[in-house]
Amino acid sequence: MKRNRLVAASVASTITLALALTACSTGGGSDDNGSGDGESASGDIRVWLNGSDTPDAARDYLKTTFEEENPGSTLTIEEQSWTGLVDKLTTSLSGSDSPDIVEVGNTQSPAFTSAGYFREITEDEFQSLGGDDLLGGFVEAGDWEGKHYALPYYAGSRAVFYTPQVTGSTPVPTTLDEYVATAKSLKTDTVSGVYWPGQDWYNALPFVWENGGFIAEQNDDGEWEAGFSSEGGLAGLAQVQDLMTNASLAPKDGQETDLQVPFCEGKVAFVSAPTWIAGTIKTSATPEDPKTTPGCLETYGSDLAAFPLPGKTAGEPAAVFAGGSNIAVAAKSNNPDLAYKAFEIMMSDEYQTILAQANMIPAKKSLANQVPQDNPIAQAGVEAAQNARLTPASPKWADVEAQNVLQSAFTKIANGDDVQTVAEELDAKIESILNS
């Protein structure tokens, strides 16, 4: 499964400007084809799917079902690369030859919804497509100014990985406080109780959220207020610093890349990572393997296990940062009515079940039980995803990431700097960017 789709840092500001310059207004149920004549240009619907994540079974079901239900019309799936996707979407969605349905990364959604590139989904349509059954964080990512524009497609989540070869008979922690204590108790001179590189801010967010803090929220006057220095934010950051300094041997300025390397060296008790890392860890480490950083199927990958990060209350998973995609109908679709019919198929129980049975977390919470029950790691991801959250739904969030303010702040925390001072500086920087 793919990694979380972020707007490329090096072009974030340029993209934000491009979106603003090419924005167009949209309205739910419009029959405008982008040329203003209200007529359908053809009976062919073009669906842009990114990468190879959507299984062939789902693609075949979408095309076959759509064409059976709409005689004389055709549906064409055009696979796009994640590399350069934002620029390509910006150009295509604003032109006269726009695709009809597009897949976007969840953190990319606000940039497009705010610019008017997606058709509005009315409240009645939203309820018929899933309503409260849809993954809440992904719904929020596709909303703008109280209206729906993009809906969840599928999700990825983070889980805590371990192997009994390192943790022994240590019980799986049932609360966040137990997790902190257990990780500290498992640390030795050569083994990290939890492996946490200093720049990894993704894994810090659950601690902030679980303690009642927040990243940034928009007030009624439209101004953004950051919350790392709130009471709950500080409590969460205190736990983060405790783990970074007392449970981790990871580099204080390190990044969250190639986490399978220390894990496969037997130097990790717990590591929180996207569930797709399981495939890397279970890669055979043979000399013939072309990977430069192979896994360890024959050793620590042979009994790989995982559990959802526990929350403050026993039995409830923590709110974790989610990856995955949203889908939307393009505002300039040449066939808006037909496009919406295809969109309905992609949101249907039947289509979403196909995704779930391919070990993907479906858009609908009620279909989580369709993920194969004999895959415990996939199940850990499913459980974690039910309470997953995303970054603030601001088109300027990409600029926050581009300026590395989070990486810098958490590196300071890993090095033992005063948490409140770091949090206040971080909030000031986030607010300056989001409110600029």
XYZ file of C-alpha atoms in Angstrom:
436
model
C 0.000 0.000 0.000
C 1.260 3.440 -0.777
C 2.660 5.916 1.639
C 0.894 9.041 2.737
C 0.675 11.414 -0.214
C 2.146 14.769 0.694
C 2.543 17.810 -1.524
C 6.197 17.920 -2.481
C 7.967 20.318 -0.164
C 10.136 21.850 -2.859
C 7.149 23.072 -4.855
C 4.529 23.573 -2.137
C 4.392 27.366 -2.314
C 4.358 27.364 -6.118
C 1.488 24.890 -6.177
C -0.532 26.903 -3.674
C -0.143 29.973 -5.885
C -0.990 28.038 -9.038
C -4.162 26.687 -7.450
C -5.250 30.168 -6.441
C -4.636 31.582 -9.915
C -6.511 28.828 -11.741
C -9.404 28.320 -9.293
C -12.947 28.006 -10.581
C -16.275 27.972 -8.772
C -18.246 24.764 -8.365
C -21.713 23.766 -7.296
C -23.400 20.497 -6.469
C -25.317 18.830 -9.257
C -24.113 21.170 -12.009
C -24.528 19.946 -15.593
C -21.920 22.391 -16.925
C -19.282 20.554 -18.917
C -16.677 23.245 -18.481
C -17.556 25.013 -21.722
C -20.787 26.465 -20.420
C -23.164 24.720 -22.810
C -24.445 22.120 -20.334
C -24.212 19.319 -22.898
C -22.277 16.070 -22.475
C -19.293 16.052 -24.833
C -19.204 12.235 -25.013
C -20.217 9.095 -23.209
C -16.701 8.268 -22.079
C -15.791 8.716 -18.421
C -12.107 9.065 -17.559
C -11.025 7.989 -14.083
C -7.552 8.863 -12.849
C -6.150 6.333 -10.373
C -2.672 6.752 -8.964
C -0.018 4.091 -8.904
C -0.856 0.399 -8.835
C -2.547 0.334 -5.422
C -6.097 -0.163 -6.720
C -6.310 -3.903 -7.485
C -7.258 -5.171 -10.921
C -10.411 -6.760 -9.501
C -11.681 -3.344 -8.417
C -10.782 -1.742 -11.741
C -12.571 -4.486 -13.663
C -15.644 -4.222 -11.431
C -15.829 -0.445 -11.905
C -15.571 -0.573 -15.692
C -17.890 -3.554 -16.154
C -20.569 -2.314 -13.753
C -20.571 1.223 -15.116
C -20.855 0.144 -18.734
C -23.588 -2.387 -17.932
C -25.606 0.225 -16.031
C -25.056 2.935 -18.672
C -25.450 1.317 -22.122
C -23.605 3.184 -24.842
C -21.208 4.838 -22.396
C -17.663 3.740 -21.631
C -15.311 4.152 -18.697
C -11.554 4.440 -19.132
C -9.119 4.162 -16.228
C -5.952 6.200 -16.718
C -3.203 5.342 -14.246
C -1.148 8.298 -13.041
C 2.186 8.473 -11.257
C 2.324 9.953 -7.776
C 5.474 11.776 -8.842
C 4.479 15.171 -10.194
C 0.783 14.447 -9.633
C -0.123 17.770 -8.022
C 1.239 19.813 -10.934
C -0.493 17.549 -13.444
C -3.816 17.757 -11.617
C -3.534 21.530 -11.312
C -3.154 21.832 -15.075
C -5.688 19.173 -16.092
C -8.495 20.049 -13.685
C -8.461 23.691 -14.800
C -8.551 22.918 -18.521
C -11.218 21.965 -21.025
C -10.063 18.331 -21.153
C -10.373 17.556 -17.457
C -10.612 13.956 -16.229
C -13.996 13.147 -14.714
C -12.968 11.454 -11.445
C -9.604 11.804 -9.723
C -7.791 10.179 -6.829
C -5.747 12.527 -4.615
C -3.699 12.003 -1.483
C -5.555 12.925 1.687
C -3.170 15.755 2.572
C -3.430 17.104 -0.983
C -7.225 17.368 -0.845
C -7.508 20.773 0.897
C -5.425 22.486 -1.775
C -7.854 21.336 -4.476
C -11.149 21.634 -2.591
C -10.331 25.198 -1.538
C -9.534 26.144 -5.140
C -12.861 24.881 -6.480
C -11.569 22.018 -8.604
C -14.074 19.438 -7.314
C -17.829 19.155 -7.713
C -19.742 19.757 -4.491
C -21.365 16.703 -2.899
C -24.721 17.697 -1.445
C -25.692 16.626 2.042
C -28.283 14.175 0.694
C -25.675 12.669 -1.614
C -23.180 12.485 1.231
C -25.617 10.511 3.364
C -26.467 8.118 0.534
C -22.762 7.514 -0.123
C -22.016 6.545 3.461
C -22.430 9.529 5.765
C -21.233 8.813 9.287
C -20.020 5.373 8.194
C -17.179 7.005 6.247
C -13.728 7.443 7.817
C -14.086 10.753 9.627
C -10.572 12.106 9.172
C -10.733 11.588 5.417
C -14.152 13.229 5.216
C -12.714 16.265 6.971
C -9.796 16.360 4.528
C -12.267 16.566 1.627
C -14.496 19.256 3.146
C -14.191 22.974 2.612
C -16.162 25.730 4.355
C -18.734 23.268 5.646
C -19.377 21.529 2.336
C -18.274 18.137 0.980
C -16.114 17.860 -2.146
C -13.940 14.738 -1.853
C -14.708 11.513 0.001
C -12.508 8.747 1.442
C -11.233 6.197 -1.071
C -9.154 3.960 1.161
C -6.820 4.372 4.116
C -3.485 3.287 5.461
C -2.590 3.447 9.114
C 0.275 3.100 11.576
C 0.796 0.257 13.990
C 3.468 -0.640 16.526
C 5.716 -3.459 15.260
C 7.724 -5.843 17.410
C 9.157 -9.343 17.505
C 9.127 -11.623 20.570
C 12.744 -12.382 19.756
C 13.503 -8.937 21.199
C 10.585 -8.212 23.527
C 10.407 -11.722 24.980
C 7.276 -12.338 27.040
C 6.630 -8.648 27.698
C 2.854 -8.070 27.584
C 1.417 -5.799 24.899
C 0.629 -2.452 26.573
C -3.055 -1.604 26.909
C -2.840 2.175 27.490
C -0.637 4.989 26.243
C 0.913 5.403 29.685
C 1.731 1.679 29.755
C 3.274 1.991 26.310
C 5.638 4.703 27.512
C 6.585 2.742 30.639
C 7.047 -0.528 28.730
C 9.211 1.054 26.042
C 11.450 2.623 28.694
C 11.762 -0.701 30.510
C 12.833 -2.492 27.292
C 15.678 -0.113 26.524
C 19.215 -1.453 26.950
C 22.621 -0.169 25.920
C 22.108 -1.706 22.475
C 18.329 -1.933 22.029
C 15.824 0.908 21.666
C 12.690 0.411 23.728
C 11.066 2.399 20.949
C 13.001 3.512 17.902
C 12.188 7.211 17.397
C 14.343 9.419 15.109
C 14.210 13.052 16.189
C 12.623 14.470 13.025
C 9.705 12.037 13.107
C 6.747 14.266 13.955
C 4.130 11.877 12.562
C 4.373 9.575 15.566
C 4.200 12.510 17.980
C 0.702 13.537 16.908
C -1.130 10.682 18.706
C 0.380 11.788 22.022
C -0.783 15.354 21.441
C -4.285 14.264 20.415
C -4.719 11.686 23.171
C -3.848 14.261 25.822
C -6.379 16.756 24.488
C -4.074 18.910 22.382
C -4.325 19.752 18.703
C -2.185 20.771 15.737
C -4.146 23.804 14.549
C -7.812 24.717 14.453
C -9.643 27.474 12.605
C -11.611 29.925 14.738
C -14.948 31.439 13.775
C -13.176 34.525 12.423
C -11.174 32.386 10.020
C -7.895 32.698 11.906
C -5.895 29.551 12.612
C -4.806 28.813 16.173
C -2.049 26.255 16.769
C -2.287 23.967 19.801
C 1.056 22.359 20.585
C 1.450 24.777 23.512
C -2.048 24.083 24.846
C -2.336 22.181 28.122
C -3.027 18.917 26.305
C -0.372 19.601 23.717
C 2.295 20.132 26.366
C 1.248 16.964 28.196
C 1.586 14.980 24.991
C 4.941 16.520 24.109
C 6.223 15.678 27.574
C 5.505 12.004 26.876
C 7.151 12.308 23.465
C 10.301 13.746 25.017
C 10.311 11.059 27.694
C 10.322 8.385 24.980
C 12.818 10.163 22.745
C 15.336 10.683 25.538
C 14.732 7.676 27.799
C 13.601 4.895 25.462
C 15.182 5.557 22.066
C 18.698 5.125 20.717
C 17.765 6.566 17.320
C 19.671 9.614 16.012
C 18.304 12.789 17.581
C 18.265 14.445 14.151
C 17.334 11.293 12.207
C 14.467 10.818 9.763
C 11.786 8.118 9.733
C 13.218 6.348 6.677
C 14.350 2.726 6.320
C 13.090 1.798 9.776
C 13.430 -1.860 8.799
C 17.228 -1.532 9.023
C 17.561 -1.166 12.832
C 14.597 -3.502 13.301
C 16.280 -6.234 11.253
C 19.477 -5.757 13.214
C 17.623 -6.750 16.375
C 18.107 -3.286 17.861
C 14.432 -2.385 18.238
C 11.766 -3.463 20.714
C 8.911 -1.281 19.405
C 8.725 0.824 16.257
C 5.608 2.697 15.147
C 5.342 2.715 11.370
C 2.835 2.490 8.491
C 1.497 -1.049 8.131
C 3.049 -1.387 4.679
C 6.492 -1.642 6.325
C 5.597 -5.273 7.066
C 6.220 -6.140 3.423
C 9.688 -4.611 3.581
C 10.620 -6.352 6.828
C 9.463 -9.660 5.402
C 11.585 -9.278 2.275
C 14.197 -11.983 1.995
C 17.694 -10.643 2.734
C 19.576 -12.651 0.110
C 22.623 -11.462 -1.841
C 20.522 -11.635 -5.002
C 17.985 -9.171 -3.583
C 18.273 -5.943 -5.579
C 17.134 -3.824 -2.642
C 19.843 -1.802 -0.971
C 18.037 -2.071 2.367
C 16.402 -5.521 2.389
C 14.309 -6.943 5.176
C 14.891 -9.970 7.342
C 12.381 -12.690 6.523
C 14.733 -15.408 7.724
C 15.352 -13.792 11.122
C 13.309 -11.091 12.838
C 10.735 -10.948 10.046
C 9.773 -14.565 10.616
C 7.630 -13.792 13.655
C 6.755 -10.164 13.031
C 3.842 -8.889 15.115
C 2.012 -5.594 15.518
C -0.609 -3.874 17.653
C -2.450 -0.542 17.353
C -0.968 2.194 19.513
C -3.147 2.184 22.647
C -5.025 5.273 23.763
C -5.344 6.882 27.170
C -8.211 4.513 28.000
C -7.618 0.761 28.001
C -9.248 -1.012 25.096
C -9.373 2.067 22.852
C -6.757 2.672 20.124
C -5.034 6.029 20.034
C -5.848 8.568 17.351
C -3.004 8.132 14.871
C -1.928 9.974 11.751
C -3.405 8.295 8.670
C -2.291 7.916 5.080
C -4.379 7.087 2.055
C -6.486 8.694 -0.657
C -9.649 10.638 -1.372
C -11.660 10.646 -4.597
C -13.710 13.404 -6.179
C -15.694 14.305 -9.274
C -13.963 17.066 -11.221
C -15.842 20.365 -11.394
C -15.072 20.593 -15.109
C -16.128 17.058 -15.977
C -17.603 16.971 -19.483
C -20.138 14.396 -18.237
C -21.018 15.363 -14.648
C -24.073 13.117 -14.373
C -22.263 10.058 -15.724
C -19.214 10.878 -13.620
C -21.323 10.888 -10.479
C -22.744 7.468 -11.391
C -19.213 6.093 -11.615
C -18.400 7.825 -8.339
C -21.349 6.037 -6.702
C -19.968 2.686 -7.841
C -16.572 3.465 -6.313
C -18.223 4.326 -3.011
C -20.519 1.287 -3.068
C -20.246 -1.581 -0.587
C -19.407 -3.958 -3.410
C -16.474 -1.937 -4.723
C -15.162 -1.051 -1.257
C -15.352 -4.729 -0.265
C -13.021 -5.584 -3.142
C -10.517 -3.057 -1.769
C -10.873 -4.473 1.745
C -10.293 -8.025 0.575
C -7.043 -6.800 -1.009
C -5.842 -5.829 2.518
C -6.719 -2.152 2.052
C -8.649 -0.263 4.729
C -11.985 0.615 3.082
C -13.663 4.010 3.149
C -16.561 2.624 5.191
C -16.001 1.614 8.785
C -18.740 -1.030 8.567
C -16.700 -2.904 5.936
C -13.530 -3.174 8.018
C -14.466 -6.777 8.797
C -13.935 -7.577 5.110
C -10.176 -7.178 5.505
C -8.856 -10.771 5.760
C -9.127 -11.908 9.352
C -6.052 -14.115 9.038
C -3.762 -11.098 8.508
C -3.106 -9.784 12.045
C -0.970 -6.872 10.878
C -3.661 -5.702 8.468
C -6.170 -6.062 11.300
C -3.982 -3.923 13.580
C -4.011 -1.249 10.901
C -7.773 -1.511 10.520
C -8.307 -1.039 14.239
C -5.957 1.940 14.343
C -7.590 3.570 11.305
C -10.998 3.766 12.958
C -9.733 6.667 15.069
C -7.176 8.112 12.639
C -6.804 11.815 12.000
C -5.107 14.033 9.444
C -3.255 17.327 9.306
C -5.262 20.614 9.317
C -7.469 21.059 6.268
C -5.722 24.215 5.111
C -4.303 24.677 1.599
C -1.310 26.348 3.279
C -0.425 23.290 5.346
C 1.899 22.281 2.533
C 3.951 25.401 3.303
C 4.257 24.342 6.953
C 5.822 21.089 5.850
C 7.924 22.780 3.182
C 9.599 24.955 5.809
C 10.425 21.950 8.037
C 9.151 23.676 11.162
C 7.885 20.404 12.652
C 11.071 18.470 11.955
C 13.125 21.235 13.537
C 10.906 21.440 16.614
C 10.932 17.712 17.326
C 14.682 17.517 16.840
C 14.943 20.082 19.634
C 12.610 18.020 21.811
C 14.694 14.903 21.143
C 17.778 16.816 22.266
C 16.137 17.734 25.568
C 15.188 21.367 24.960
C 12.462 22.909 27.104
C 9.155 21.555 25.783
C 7.071 24.649 26.470
C 9.546 26.966 24.763
C 9.719 24.709 21.712
C 5.923 24.363 21.590
C 5.319 28.104 21.783
C 7.844 28.771 19.026
C 6.303 26.031 16.897
C 2.770 27.393 17.342
C 3.902 30.891 16.399
C 5.485 29.626 13.191
C 2.453 27.515 12.230
C 0.052 30.398 12.842
C 2.233 32.782 10.844
C 2.165 30.457 7.842
C -1.505 29.423 7.967
C -2.727 32.980 8.536
C -0.487 34.636 5.963
